[in-house]
Each structure stands twice: as structure tokens, then as C-alpha cells.
């Protein structure tokens, strides 16, 4: 009796082994196995043998679970070449030569090789077509696990490509080109919290409102601290609509009073909200004096206005 070599390990999985009959068959991929290479050395006869083997596997998959992988009749007895040719619808001469080749390369094994060629073909020996099998939720085959894994790998590769492309746009927009590897790592975390487009757009706001005397943050630092969520405020104007100097003391004093903390000495936070000239005038007048100035203090406002006048608009 002919058997398909390693049928259970090669052409079935844990799911198919539970099914009584199959309407499909798992088939190995690739053309680099030793058996396939040996088969193709037979030329056109090898190509024909490959077709015969594929047909045998398709037919065997429709057999009952207990006999799949064996070229046996419905009663479990061995099949003749004539019967095999009949069930796979191929000429007997092709089947004879193909089986000889398939045994030689090891794709078919022989058990109790004595065959009787004159037995008639019965209806029981014909294959059950997939279209004849009952369709139910339990009979619909699941996608093989290997295919699912390959699909997941492809999705991951696509996500990586998108991540690289979006990072390239961010990197081009960000003014400080330092520690690119760290920035890319931080980018991967950041885009899980906010869209890549929103983060990159926030770079423009950062560039627009960053005070000149403060250095740009490293891109990785900017991303890790979620600086795309920072809110920027326009600095107090030092001129009116006609471009003439105006008295900005009240506005500047209010900003310093609201933001500056003597113990923290957070000058940088104040600097974010003032023009360079305003910030310089506050420094001359004294941060603490400007912060705590009240209506009876005449010296501090005067000192600020004098510094502003000397500093220009």
C-alpha cells in the first residue's frame, strides 16, 4: 500500500486532525527542498509527477480521518494504479511513471507493495468533492496559524515604515538635530499618545514662541516631556499700532507678579512671556522688586521705564 511520507506532520495541523473530512489541504511552500530538486531532475516526467502528487494529496484530504495519507479504498484495502488513476482523473501511463518517481524520491512510501491491477473501481473509491461536504460553522476551516503570523509580521513592518516616515518629517521640522537615535526611540512612544501630525505641527509653535536667549531642547527631551502639549502666549507688545513706544509697565508687572517665584528663581518662565527688551528691563529693575511692587512704590516703575527707554523698543 502506498502512503504519503509524513502526511500528518507535513499536510495537517492540530485543527485538521480533529476533522473527519477536509475540503482543503495544507501544502508546504517553497521550491528548495531536496525532494523537490530531485523531482525536477526528471524533467517533464518530474513535472507530471508533481501534478500527480498534488492530486493524490487533494484526494487523500477528502478521506476519513483514520486513513488520510494512505492510498486505500473505503474498506481500508490497498489501491491499484488503475484505481488511483481513476480517482485522480489522470491517465494510467502517467500515474505509473509518476508513482515510480515519487517512490524513488521518498514522497511516497510502500507498505505491503503487492498490488492487484485488475480490481474494478467502485463508487466508494471516488473522492468526495468539497462542494458535497456539509457546510457549518464548525466545518469552515480556520486560517492556518502560520498565515496569521505572517500577516501580523507584515502589519508590523508596515507600522515600522510609517513610523520611520513620520519621524523623518518631525526630524526635518525640528531645529535642533542632536541624538537622533534617542529621538527616534522617544518618537515611537510619543506617537502612541498623540498623532504624528499634531506633534510635528507643535514644533512650529515651539519655534515661533521660544525666547531668543533660551536654547532649543534636544528633540528626545522635547518628546519625552510631551512638550507638544505646551501652551505658548504672545509677549506683551512694546509699541502701539503706529509703532510708537507705549508704557507697558502695568502688563509686564502683572506677568512677573503672576509667574515669578523668589524661592524658585524661575526667570526662564518669565522670559517666555516677555520680549527680550522687556526681560532685560525687568532684570535691571530687579525681579523681586517688580514682583512685589505696589502703588506706593515709585522707584521700581521708574527704574523699569528708564531701562526700557535706554533699551529701546
Short mmCIF file of C-alpha atoms in Angstrom, two decimals:
data_model
loop_
_atom_site.label_atom_id
_atom_site.label_comp_id
_atom_site.label_asym_id
_atom_site.label_seq_id
_atom_site.Cartn_x
_atom_site.Cartn_y
_atom_site.Cartn_z
CA UNK A 1 0.00 0.00 0.00
CA UNK A 2 1.25 3.48 -0.85
CA UNK A 3 1.40 6.11 1.90
CA UNK A 4 2.27 9.78 1.67
CA UNK A 5 5.52 10.36 3.55
CA UNK A 6 4.98 12.18 6.87
CA UNK A 7 1.40 13.09 5.97
CA UNK A 8 0.34 14.05 9.48
CA UNK A 9 3.40 16.22 10.21
CA UNK A 10 3.53 17.92 6.80
CA UNK A 11 -0.01 18.21 5.49
CA UNK A 12 -2.07 18.54 8.68
CA UNK A 13 -2.13 20.56 11.88
CA UNK A 14 -3.85 20.31 15.25
CA UNK A 15 -7.06 21.71 13.77
CA UNK A 16 -7.32 19.42 10.72
CA UNK A 17 -6.56 16.31 12.77
CA UNK A 18 -9.87 16.85 14.61
CA UNK A 19 -11.92 16.93 11.40
CA UNK A 20 -13.47 13.82 9.91
CA UNK A 21 -13.11 15.02 6.31
CA UNK A 22 -11.39 18.04 4.75
CA UNK A 23 -12.43 20.23 1.85
CA UNK A 24 -8.90 21.59 1.52
CA UNK A 25 -5.32 20.55 2.23
CA UNK A 26 -2.30 22.27 3.73
CA UNK A 27 0.61 22.19 1.29
CA UNK A 28 4.26 23.10 2.05
CA UNK A 29 5.60 26.20 0.33
CA UNK A 30 8.95 26.74 -1.34
CA UNK A 31 10.86 25.00 -4.12
CA UNK A 32 14.18 24.38 -2.40
CA UNK A 33 13.66 21.04 -0.63
CA UNK A 34 15.88 18.10 -1.58
CA UNK A 35 12.87 16.08 -2.69
CA UNK A 36 11.63 18.84 -5.00
CA UNK A 37 15.08 19.35 -6.51
CA UNK A 38 15.40 15.59 -7.10
CA UNK A 39 11.92 15.55 -8.64
CA UNK A 40 12.72 18.31 -11.14
CA UNK A 41 15.79 16.40 -12.32
CA UNK A 42 13.35 14.02 -14.06
CA UNK A 43 12.38 16.84 -16.43
CA UNK A 44 8.87 16.77 -17.87
CA UNK A 45 8.21 13.44 -16.15
CA UNK A 46 9.06 15.12 -12.83
CA UNK A 47 6.65 17.97 -13.55
CA UNK A 48 3.92 15.42 -14.32
CA UNK A 49 4.76 13.53 -11.12
CA UNK A 50 4.41 16.74 -9.12
CA UNK A 51 0.91 17.18 -10.56
CA UNK A 52 0.07 13.59 -9.72
CA UNK A 53 1.33 14.03 -6.16
CA UNK A 54 -0.72 17.21 -5.68
CA UNK A 55 -3.83 15.39 -6.94
CA UNK A 56 -3.16 12.45 -4.61
CA UNK A 57 -2.85 14.84 -1.64
CA UNK A 58 -6.11 16.59 -2.58
CA UNK A 59 -7.90 13.28 -2.86
CA UNK A 60 -6.41 11.95 0.37
CA UNK A 61 -7.62 15.02 2.28
CA UNK A 62 -11.21 14.06 1.45
CA UNK A 63 -10.77 10.63 3.01
CA UNK A 64 -11.80 9.77 6.55
CA UNK A 65 -9.52 10.96 9.32
CA UNK A 66 -8.21 7.47 10.13
CA UNK A 67 -7.00 6.71 6.59
CA UNK A 68 -5.82 10.09 5.37
CA UNK A 69 -2.31 9.91 3.97
CA UNK A 70 -2.80 6.30 2.82
CA UNK A 71 -3.88 5.36 -0.71
CA UNK A 72 -6.56 2.99 0.48
CA UNK A 73 -10.07 2.07 -0.55
CA UNK A 74 -13.07 2.73 1.65
CA UNK A 75 -12.68 -0.71 3.24
CA UNK A 76 -9.04 0.01 4.10
CA UNK A 77 -7.53 -2.25 1.41
CA UNK A 78 -4.75 -1.04 -0.84
CA UNK A 79 -5.47 0.63 -4.16
CA UNK A 80 -4.09 -0.38 -7.57
CA UNK A 81 -2.52 2.06 -10.02
CA UNK A 82 -5.67 1.79 -12.11
CA UNK A 83 -7.84 2.76 -9.18
CA UNK A 84 -5.53 5.65 -8.24
CA UNK A 85 -5.63 6.90 -11.84
CA UNK A 86 -9.43 6.72 -11.79
CA UNK A 87 -9.94 8.73 -8.60
CA UNK A 88 -7.49 11.49 -9.56
CA UNK A 89 -8.68 11.54 -13.20
CA UNK A 90 -5.25 11.02 -14.79
CA UNK A 91 -4.04 8.59 -17.50
CA UNK A 92 -2.79 5.27 -16.14
CA UNK A 93 0.53 5.65 -18.01
CA UNK A 94 1.18 8.99 -16.28
CA UNK A 95 0.25 7.55 -12.90
CA UNK A 96 2.52 4.52 -13.37
CA UNK A 97 5.56 6.65 -14.16
CA UNK A 98 4.73 9.29 -11.53
CA UNK A 99 4.37 6.76 -8.71
CA UNK A 100 7.67 5.22 -9.67
CA UNK A 101 9.37 8.62 -9.43
CA UNK A 102 7.57 9.62 -6.22
CA UNK A 103 8.66 6.41 -4.51
CA UNK A 104 12.22 6.95 -5.72
CA UNK A 105 12.48 10.46 -4.22
CA UNK A 106 10.74 9.40 -0.99
CA UNK A 107 7.48 11.35 -1.26
CA UNK A 108 5.55 8.08 -1.38
CA UNK A 109 6.34 5.03 0.75
CA UNK A 110 5.34 1.44 0.05
CA UNK A 111 3.81 -0.87 2.58
CA UNK A 112 2.84 -4.41 1.51
CA UNK A 113 3.73 -3.48 -2.06
CA UNK A 114 1.96 -6.38 -3.75
CA UNK A 115 -0.79 -4.72 -5.84
CA UNK A 116 -3.60 -6.25 -7.89
CA UNK A 117 -4.23 -4.27 -11.08
CA UNK A 118 -7.42 -5.90 -12.25
CA UNK A 119 -9.77 -4.92 -9.41
CA UNK A 120 -12.72 -2.80 -10.55
CA UNK A 121 -13.18 0.77 -9.48
CA UNK A 122 -16.23 1.18 -7.24
CA UNK A 123 -18.23 4.26 -6.38
CA UNK A 124 -16.81 4.05 -2.86
CA UNK A 125 -13.34 4.69 -4.25
CA UNK A 126 -14.25 8.02 -5.89
CA UNK A 127 -13.32 11.14 -3.89
CA UNK A 128 -15.85 13.23 -2.02
CA UNK A 129 -15.88 16.71 -3.54
CA UNK A 130 -15.55 19.71 -1.26
CA UNK A 131 -18.82 21.04 -2.65
CA UNK A 132 -20.57 17.91 -1.38
CA UNK A 133 -19.44 18.34 2.20
CA UNK A 134 -21.94 19.86 4.67
CA UNK A 135 -21.25 23.49 5.49
CA UNK A 136 -21.49 24.52 9.13
CA UNK A 137 -19.71 26.91 11.44
CA UNK A 138 -17.64 24.02 12.73
CA UNK A 139 -16.67 22.78 9.28
CA UNK A 140 -15.31 26.08 7.96
CA UNK A 141 -11.52 25.76 8.17
CA UNK A 142 -9.62 28.28 10.20
CA UNK A 143 -6.78 30.22 8.63
CA UNK A 144 -3.57 28.34 9.41
CA UNK A 145 -1.64 29.83 12.28
CA UNK A 146 1.42 30.33 10.08
CA UNK A 147 -0.53 32.57 7.71
CA UNK A 148 -1.83 34.64 10.63
CA UNK A 149 1.70 35.09 11.94
CA UNK A 150 2.92 36.19 8.51
CA UNK A 151 0.07 38.71 8.27
CA UNK A 152 0.96 40.09 11.69
CA UNK A 153 4.60 40.40 10.64
CA UNK A 154 3.58 42.29 7.51
CA UNK A 155 1.42 44.64 9.58
CA UNK A 156 4.32 45.27 11.96
CA UNK A 157 6.61 46.02 9.03
CA UNK A 158 4.08 48.49 7.64
CA UNK A 159 3.78 50.20 11.04
CA UNK A 160 7.58 50.46 11.28
CA UNK A 161 7.74 52.04 7.83
CA UNK A 162 5.03 54.55 8.76
CA UNK A 163 6.88 55.34 12.00
CA UNK A 164 10.12 55.98 10.09
CA UNK A 165 8.37 58.17 7.54
CA UNK A 166 6.57 60.27 10.17
CA UNK A 167 9.77 60.63 12.20
CA UNK A 168 11.61 61.86 9.11
CA UNK A 169 9.06 64.69 8.82
CA UNK A 170 9.44 65.55 12.50
CA UNK A 171 13.25 65.48 12.27
CA UNK A 172 13.20 67.79 9.26
CA UNK A 173 10.97 70.27 11.12
CA UNK A 174 12.78 70.23 14.46
CA UNK A 175 15.59 72.84 14.61
CA UNK A 176 17.94 71.01 17.00
CA UNK A 177 19.49 68.00 15.20
CA UNK A 178 21.03 66.07 18.11
CA UNK A 179 20.85 62.47 19.43
CA UNK A 180 18.77 61.17 16.53
CA UNK A 181 18.65 57.58 17.84
CA UNK A 182 17.28 58.75 21.21
CA UNK A 183 14.82 61.00 19.42
CA UNK A 184 13.55 58.11 17.27
CA UNK A 185 13.03 55.97 20.36
CA UNK A 186 11.12 58.80 22.07
CA UNK A 187 9.12 59.31 18.87
CA UNK A 188 7.86 55.73 18.98
CA UNK A 189 6.46 56.36 22.46
CA UNK A 190 5.08 59.81 21.64
CA UNK A 191 3.00 58.76 18.62
CA UNK A 192 1.15 56.29 20.83
CA UNK A 193 -0.08 59.27 22.85
CA UNK A 194 -0.77 61.76 20.05
CA UNK A 195 -0.91 61.71 16.26
CA UNK A 196 2.33 62.27 14.39
CA UNK A 197 0.80 65.19 12.50
CA UNK A 198 -0.19 67.01 15.71
CA UNK A 199 3.25 66.57 17.27
CA UNK A 200 5.05 67.79 14.17
CA UNK A 201 2.72 70.78 13.89
CA UNK A 202 3.51 71.71 17.52
CA UNK A 203 7.18 72.08 16.54
CA UNK A 204 6.23 75.18 14.54
CA UNK A 205 4.61 76.76 17.60
CA UNK A 206 7.67 75.92 19.68
CA UNK A 207 9.98 77.61 17.18
CA UNK A 208 7.70 80.64 16.89
CA UNK A 209 7.39 81.40 20.59
CA UNK A 210 10.73 80.23 22.02
CA UNK A 211 12.56 83.24 23.52
CA UNK A 212 15.83 84.02 21.69
CA UNK A 213 18.01 83.69 24.81
CA UNK A 214 16.86 80.15 25.59
CA UNK A 215 18.42 77.22 23.72
CA UNK A 216 16.28 74.66 21.94
CA UNK A 217 15.68 71.46 23.85
CA UNK A 218 17.10 68.24 22.49
CA UNK A 219 14.43 66.54 20.37
CA UNK A 220 14.34 63.47 22.64
CA UNK A 221 13.83 65.70 25.68
CA UNK A 222 11.12 67.68 23.91
CA UNK A 223 9.28 64.46 23.06
CA UNK A 224 9.76 62.71 26.40
CA UNK A 225 8.38 65.73 28.26
CA UNK A 226 5.38 65.89 25.89
CA UNK A 227 6.22 69.47 25.03
CA UNK A 228 3.81 69.35 22.11
CA UNK A 229 1.16 70.00 24.79
CA UNK A 230 2.81 73.25 25.95
CA UNK A 231 0.76 76.41 25.64
CA UNK A 232 2.52 79.49 24.31
CA UNK A 233 1.41 83.06 24.91
CA UNK A 234 2.18 86.11 22.82
CA UNK A 235 4.57 88.51 24.54
CA UNK A 236 3.38 91.93 25.62
CA UNK A 237 3.66 94.40 22.78
CA UNK A 238 6.12 97.25 23.35
CA UNK A 239 4.62 99.51 20.67
CA UNK A 240 1.20 100.72 19.66
CA UNK A 241 -0.41 100.20 16.26
CA UNK A 242 1.51 103.20 14.85
CA UNK A 243 4.79 101.68 16.04
CA UNK A 244 5.41 104.28 18.78
CA UNK A 245 6.62 103.22 22.23
CA UNK A 246 3.93 102.67 24.84
CA UNK A 247 4.04 102.36 28.60
CA UNK A 248 3.90 98.58 29.18
CA UNK A 249 4.74 98.65 32.88
CA UNK A 250 1.33 97.53 34.17
CA UNK A 251 1.15 94.49 31.85
CA UNK A 252 4.75 93.44 32.47
CA UNK A 253 4.45 93.87 36.26
CA UNK A 254 1.32 91.70 36.27
CA UNK A 255 3.09 88.92 34.34
CA UNK A 256 6.09 88.95 36.68
CA UNK A 257 3.81 89.02 39.72
CA UNK A 258 1.79 86.01 38.44
CA UNK A 259 4.70 83.90 37.22
CA UNK A 260 7.88 84.70 39.14
CA UNK A 261 8.62 82.92 42.43
CA UNK A 262 11.54 84.24 44.53
CA UNK A 263 12.40 80.83 46.00
CA UNK A 264 12.33 79.02 42.65
CA UNK A 265 14.06 81.86 40.82
CA UNK A 266 12.21 80.77 37.67
CA UNK A 267 13.47 83.54 35.40
CA UNK A 268 13.15 81.30 32.34
CA UNK A 269 9.38 81.06 32.74
CA UNK A 270 9.13 84.85 32.85
CA UNK A 271 11.36 85.16 29.82
CA UNK A 272 8.95 83.02 27.79
CA UNK A 273 6.25 85.69 28.19
CA UNK A 274 8.27 88.87 27.59
CA UNK A 275 10.20 90.39 24.74
CA UNK A 276 13.99 90.44 25.16
CA UNK A 277 13.87 94.22 25.83
CA UNK A 278 11.17 93.83 28.49
CA UNK A 279 13.02 90.96 30.13
CA UNK A 280 16.25 92.99 30.23
CA UNK A 281 14.45 95.96 31.81
CA UNK A 282 12.89 93.72 34.48
CA UNK A 283 16.33 92.30 35.28
CA UNK A 284 17.70 95.84 35.73
CA UNK A 285 14.79 96.92 37.93
CA UNK A 286 15.05 93.66 39.89
CA UNK A 287 12.81 90.62 39.64
CA UNK A 288 11.82 90.69 43.30
CA UNK A 289 11.09 94.42 43.24
CA UNK A 290 8.96 94.14 40.12
CA UNK A 291 7.17 91.10 41.52
CA UNK A 292 6.25 92.75 44.85
CA UNK A 293 5.79 96.33 43.64
CA UNK A 294 2.72 98.14 44.96
CA UNK A 295 1.08 101.51 44.34
CA UNK A 296 3.28 103.32 46.89
CA UNK A 297 6.50 102.13 45.25
CA UNK A 298 7.64 104.81 42.82
CA UNK A 299 11.26 103.75 42.37
CA UNK A 300 10.72 100.37 40.74
CA UNK A 301 8.34 101.51 37.97
CA UNK A 302 10.63 104.45 37.28
CA UNK A 303 13.67 102.18 37.13
CA UNK A 304 11.87 99.84 34.73
CA UNK A 305 10.72 102.69 32.47
CA UNK A 306 14.20 104.18 32.41
CA UNK A 307 15.70 100.80 31.46
CA UNK A 308 13.08 100.32 28.77
CA UNK A 309 13.79 103.76 27.32
CA UNK A 310 17.53 103.08 27.30
CA UNK A 311 16.97 99.62 25.83
CA UNK A 312 14.70 100.83 23.01
CA UNK A 313 11.60 99.19 21.74
#
